[in-house]
Amino acid sequence: MIRHTVAFRLVHPAGSAEETGFLTSARELATIPGVERFEQLAQTSAKNDFAFGFSMEFADAAAYDAYNQHPVHVAFVRDRWVPEVADFLELDYVPLD
Amino acid sequence: MIRHTVAFRLVHPAGSAEETGFLTSARELATIPGVERFEQLAQTSAKNDFAFGFSMEFADAAAYDAYNQHPVHVAFVRDRWVPEVADFLELDYVPLD
């Protein structure tokens, strides 16, 4: 299992309609084949500047690669992520043991 | 639910006995009351410099606060985390919706 996560903040004001629009749009990522346990999260620690997180799991690297190349993901990155995300950090995790 | 996560890298060489010792020691954090779904993770994205992650969940802020103040956590931070962790980032998440 690979857990793909990204912490981010938007260019939009907190609580704005644009913020809601971005989050709503991102839900279509959950429909891409291979995406499991898709979560939209508020980032609440004061020790960093990120406001949100997404988390999703893939069975293996092939499923993760297919997601990255899927037209819905490619279009989302191009049309929403790049223009609307001010900063982000991707972290991918595989359970130890 | 609050998911407390930390991405980090150690001062020790990858695969060293010191690395294993640190990870084994950290498992005692899972025994602290209120800690749920404790995970030790390998960080696998090449887009950042962290090698590991821990993730745990708390029912609420009171449980999270109790963990932070628990003697086992305080001792772990003092005796293992501070001397053995080279860099880290804490991210805390609460599900949206």
mmCIF file of C-alpha atoms in Angstrom:
data_model
loop_
_atom_site.group_PDB
_atom_site.id
_atom_site.type_symbol
_atom_site.label_atom_id
_atom_site.label_comp_id
_atom_site.label_asym_id
_atom_site.label_seq_id
_atom_site.Cartn_x
_atom_site.Cartn_y
_atom_site.Cartn_z
ATOM 1 C CA MET A 1 0.000 0.000 0.000
ATOM 2 C CA ILE A 2 1.199 3.491 -0.874
ATOM 3 C CA ARG A 3 -0.411 6.448 0.895
ATOM 4 C CA HIS A 4 -0.039 9.569 -1.227
ATOM 5 C CA THR A 5 -0.524 12.798 0.735
ATOM 6 C CA VAL A 6 -0.182 16.454 -0.058
ATOM 7 C CA ALA A 7 -0.344 19.389 2.355
ATOM 8 C CA PHE A 8 -1.149 22.733 0.738
ATOM 9 C CA ARG A 9 -2.526 26.211 1.014
ATOM 10 C CA LEU A 10 -4.559 28.072 -1.571
ATOM 11 C CA VAL A 11 -4.249 31.517 -3.088
ATOM 12 C CA HIS A 12 -7.877 32.099 -2.004
ATOM 13 C CA PRO A 13 -9.016 33.654 1.293
ATOM 14 C CA ALA A 14 -10.064 31.209 4.023
ATOM 15 C CA GLY A 15 -13.775 30.533 3.870
ATOM 16 C CA SER A 16 -14.171 31.998 0.381
ATOM 17 C CA ALA A 17 -16.413 30.623 -2.349
ATOM 18 C CA GLU A 18 -13.255 30.053 -4.403
ATOM 19 C CA GLU A 19 -11.850 27.848 -1.638
ATOM 20 C CA THR A 20 -15.038 25.794 -1.533
ATOM 21 C CA GLY A 21 -14.998 25.565 -5.314
ATOM 22 C CA PHE A 22 -11.485 24.200 -5.339
ATOM 23 C CA LEU A 23 -12.230 21.556 -2.711
ATOM 24 C CA THR A 24 -15.423 20.496 -4.456
ATOM 25 C CA SER A 25 -13.582 20.207 -7.764
ATOM 26 C CA ALA A 26 -10.870 18.070 -6.172
ATOM 27 C CA ARG A 27 -13.377 15.416 -5.175
ATOM 28 C CA GLU A 28 -13.369 14.141 -8.731
ATOM 29 C CA LEU A 29 -9.881 12.772 -7.998
ATOM 30 C CA ALA A 30 -11.585 10.142 -5.848
ATOM 31 C CA THR A 31 -13.333 8.760 -8.947
ATOM 32 C CA ILE A 32 -10.057 7.849 -10.665
ATOM 33 C CA PRO A 33 -9.562 4.063 -10.783
ATOM 34 C CA GLY A 34 -7.194 2.792 -8.096
ATOM 35 C CA VAL A 35 -7.806 5.648 -5.657
ATOM 36 C CA GLU A 36 -8.774 4.292 -2.221
ATOM 37 C CA ARG A 37 -9.555 6.028 1.074
ATOM 38 C CA PHE A 38 -9.584 9.514 -0.486
ATOM 39 C CA GLU A 39 -9.717 12.176 2.227
ATOM 40 C CA GLN A 40 -9.948 15.943 2.256
ATOM 41 C CA LEU A 41 -8.477 17.304 5.484
ATOM 42 C CA ALA A 42 -8.024 20.551 7.354
ATOM 43 C CA GLN A 43 -4.417 21.051 8.478
ATOM 44 C CA THR A 44 -4.614 22.328 12.069
ATOM 45 C CA SER A 45 -1.067 22.475 13.418
ATOM 46 C CA ALA A 46 0.277 25.985 14.003
ATOM 47 C CA LYS A 47 3.791 24.650 13.342
ATOM 48 C CA ASN A 48 3.422 24.968 9.558
ATOM 49 C CA ASP A 49 1.650 27.224 7.037
ATOM 50 C CA PHE A 50 -0.472 24.627 5.236
ATOM 51 C CA ALA A 51 -4.261 24.880 5.512
ATOM 52 C CA PHE A 52 -5.407 21.629 3.907
ATOM 53 C CA GLY A 53 -4.374 18.112 3.050
ATOM 54 C CA PHE A 54 -5.458 15.383 0.686
ATOM 55 C CA SER A 55 -4.726 11.743 1.394
ATOM 56 C CA MET A 56 -5.361 8.701 -0.778
ATOM 57 C CA GLU A 57 -4.104 5.158 -0.930
ATOM 58 C CA PHE A 58 -3.041 2.930 -3.830
ATOM 59 C CA ALA A 59 -2.592 -0.822 -3.833
ATOM 60 C CA ASP A 60 0.780 -0.561 -5.556
ATOM 61 C CA ALA A 61 3.086 1.611 -7.685
ATOM 62 C CA ALA A 62 1.238 0.667 -10.885
ATOM 63 C CA ALA A 63 -2.040 2.038 -9.519
ATOM 64 C CA TYR A 64 -0.245 5.209 -8.362
ATOM 65 C CA ASP A 65 1.356 5.669 -11.797
ATOM 66 C CA ALA A 66 -1.986 5.160 -13.533
ATOM 67 C CA TYR A 67 -3.513 7.863 -11.305
ATOM 68 C CA ASN A 68 -0.732 10.306 -12.124
ATOM 69 C CA GLN A 69 -1.272 9.783 -15.832
ATOM 70 C CA HIS A 70 -5.079 9.696 -15.749
ATOM 71 C CA PRO A 71 -6.698 12.505 -17.797
ATOM 72 C CA VAL A 72 -8.851 13.619 -14.850
ATOM 73 C CA HIS A 73 -5.724 14.061 -12.686
ATOM 74 C CA VAL A 74 -3.733 15.747 -15.445
ATOM 75 C CA ALA A 75 -6.584 18.195 -16.123
ATOM 76 C CA PHE A 76 -7.068 18.913 -12.407
ATOM 77 C CA VAL A 77 -3.384 19.733 -11.948
ATOM 78 C CA ARG A 78 -3.359 21.974 -15.016
ATOM 79 C CA ASP A 79 -6.696 23.752 -14.517
ATOM 80 C CA ARG A 80 -7.033 23.987 -10.723
ATOM 81 C CA TRP A 81 -3.887 22.972 -8.824
ATOM 82 C CA VAL A 82 -1.285 25.092 -10.615
ATOM 83 C CA PRO A 83 -3.278 28.349 -10.665
ATOM 84 C CA GLU A 84 -4.940 28.025 -7.237
ATOM 85 C CA VAL A 85 -2.331 26.443 -4.926
ATOM 86 C CA ALA A 86 0.148 28.846 -3.321
ATOM 87 C CA ASP A 87 2.423 26.228 -1.720
ATOM 88 C CA PHE A 88 2.411 22.489 -1.156
ATOM 89 C CA LEU A 89 4.404 19.487 0.028
ATOM 90 C CA GLU A 90 3.898 15.934 -1.160
ATOM 91 C CA LEU A 91 4.655 13.082 1.239
ATOM 92 C CA ASP A 92 4.210 9.435 0.261
ATOM 93 C CA TYR A 93 4.165 6.699 2.842
ATOM 94 C CA VAL A 94 4.520 2.939 2.909
ATOM 95 C CA PRO A 95 3.895 1.149 6.218
ATOM 96 C CA LEU A 96 6.980 -0.264 7.947
ATOM 97 C CA ASP A 97 6.998 -3.836 9.314
ATOM 98 C CA MET B 1 -10.731 12.950 15.193
ATOM 99 C CA ILE B 2 -7.285 14.541 15.008
ATOM 100 C CA ARG B 3 -4.573 12.780 12.991
ATOM 101 C CA HIS B 4 -1.159 13.818 14.243
ATOM 102 C CA THR B 5 1.636 13.134 11.746
ATOM 103 C CA VAL B 6 5.317 13.892 11.614
ATOM 104 C CA ALA B 7 7.698 13.399 8.693
ATOM 105 C CA PHE B 8 11.365 13.202 9.658
ATOM 106 C CA ARG B 9 14.847 12.031 8.900
ATOM 107 C CA LEU B 10 17.415 10.769 11.364
ATOM 108 C CA VAL B 11 21.039 11.624 11.962
ATOM 109 C CA HIS B 12 21.801 7.897 11.544
ATOM 110 C CA PRO B 13 22.766 6.153 8.287
ATOM 111 C CA ALA B 14 19.958 4.367 6.445
ATOM 112 C CA GLY B 15 19.756 0.744 7.501
ATOM 113 C CA SER B 16 21.942 1.249 10.573
ATOM 114 C CA ALA B 17 21.407 -0.416 13.934
ATOM 115 C CA GLU B 18 20.922 3.074 15.370
ATOM 116 C CA GLU B 19 18.034 3.682 12.958
ATOM 117 C CA THR B 20 16.389 0.407 13.966
ATOM 118 C CA GLY B 21 16.939 1.275 17.618
ATOM 119 C CA PHE B 22 15.208 4.611 17.220
ATOM 120 C CA LEU B 23 12.182 3.132 15.456
ATOM 121 C CA THR B 24 11.888 0.341 18.019
ATOM 122 C CA SER B 25 12.069 2.840 20.857
ATOM 123 C CA ALA B 26 9.339 4.974 19.274
ATOM 124 C CA ARG B 27 6.855 2.127 19.417
ATOM 125 C CA GLU B 28 6.344 2.856 23.093
ATOM 126 C CA LEU B 29 4.461 5.990 22.002
ATOM 127 C CA ALA B 30 1.659 3.669 20.880
ATOM 128 C CA THR B 31 1.154 2.586 24.493
ATOM 129 C CA ILE B 32 0.243 6.094 25.675
ATOM 130 C CA PRO B 33 -3.477 6.351 26.525
ATOM 131 C CA GLY B 34 -5.523 7.959 23.768
ATOM 132 C CA VAL B 35 -3.179 7.005 20.933
ATOM 133 C CA GLU B 36 -5.089 5.209 18.157
ATOM 134 C CA ARG B 37 -3.962 3.812 14.794
ATOM 135 C CA PHE B 38 -0.274 4.371 15.504
ATOM 136 C CA GLU B 39 1.785 3.817 12.350
ATOM 137 C CA GLN B 40 5.465 3.847 11.511
ATOM 138 C CA LEU B 41 5.959 4.654 7.837
ATOM 139 C CA ALA B 42 8.688 4.894 5.235
ATOM 140 C CA GLN B 43 8.529 8.183 3.304
ATOM 141 C CA THR B 44 9.061 7.270 -0.353
ATOM 142 C CA SER B 45 8.518 10.445 -2.406
ATOM 143 C CA ALA B 46 11.654 11.850 -4.016
ATOM 144 C CA LYS B 47 10.100 15.325 -3.792
ATOM 145 C CA ASN B 48 11.208 15.827 -0.189
ATOM 146 C CA ASP B 49 14.118 14.810 2.064
ATOM 147 C CA PHE B 50 12.213 12.976 4.799
ATOM 148 C CA ALA B 51 12.824 9.256 5.250
ATOM 149 C CA PHE B 52 10.122 8.287 7.746
ATOM 150 C CA GLY B 53 6.773 9.244 9.150
ATOM 151 C CA PHE B 54 4.728 8.524 12.226
ATOM 152 C CA SER B 55 0.963 8.846 12.222
ATOM 153 C CA MET B 56 -1.479 8.501 15.100
ATOM 154 C CA GLU B 57 -5.054 9.515 15.787
ATOM 155 C CA PHE B 58 -6.739 11.038 18.818
ATOM 156 C CA ALA B 59 -10.442 11.231 19.561
ATOM 157 C CA ASP B 60 -10.222 14.918 20.474
ATOM 158 C CA ALA B 61 -7.945 17.768 21.548
ATOM 159 C CA ALA B 62 -8.003 16.634 25.190
ATOM 160 C CA ALA B 63 -6.569 13.233 24.240
ATOM 161 C CA TYR B 64 -3.928 14.930 22.062
ATOM 162 C CA ASP B 65 -2.971 17.289 24.902
ATOM 163 C CA ALA B 66 -2.718 14.394 27.351
ATOM 164 C CA TYR B 67 -0.379 12.583 24.934
ATOM 165 C CA ASN B 68 1.849 15.642 24.592
ATOM 166 C CA GLN B 69 2.158 15.913 28.364
ATOM 167 C CA HIS B 70 2.485 12.198 29.067
ATOM 168 C CA PRO B 71 5.816 11.269 30.731
ATOM 169 C CA VAL B 72 6.550 8.585 28.121
ATOM 170 C CA HIS B 73 6.183 11.169 25.321
ATOM 171 C CA VAL B 74 8.160 13.827 27.151
ATOM 172 C CA ALA B 75 10.995 11.371 27.837
ATOM 173 C CA PHE B 76 11.003 10.126 24.233
ATOM 174 C CA VAL B 77 11.284 13.658 22.860
ATOM 175 C CA ARG B 78 14.080 14.509 25.275
ATOM 176 C CA ASP B 79 16.091 11.285 25.090
ATOM 177 C CA ARG B 80 15.593 10.110 21.492
ATOM 178 C CA TRP B 81 13.853 12.686 19.259
ATOM 179 C CA VAL B 82 15.988 15.759 19.973
ATOM 180 C CA PRO B 83 19.382 14.037 19.708
ATOM 181 C CA GLU B 84 18.563 11.640 16.850
ATOM 182 C CA VAL B 85 16.254 13.573 14.467
ATOM 183 C CA ALA B 86 17.986 15.785 11.883
ATOM 184 C CA ASP B 87 14.856 17.454 10.477
ATOM 185 C CA PHE B 88 11.097 17.063 10.795
ATOM 186 C CA LEU B 89 7.722 18.536 9.930
ATOM 187 C CA GLU B 90 4.555 18.078 11.944
ATOM 188 C CA LEU B 91 1.208 18.086 10.148
ATOM 189 C CA ASP B 92 -2.073 17.621 12.000
ATOM 190 C CA TYR B 93 -5.252 16.812 10.147
ATOM 191 C CA VAL B 94 -8.968 16.887 10.852
ATOM 192 C CA PRO B 95 -11.328 15.420 8.221
ATOM 193 C CA LEU B 96 -13.396 17.948 6.267
ATOM 194 C CA ASP B 97 -17.173 17.445 5.753
#
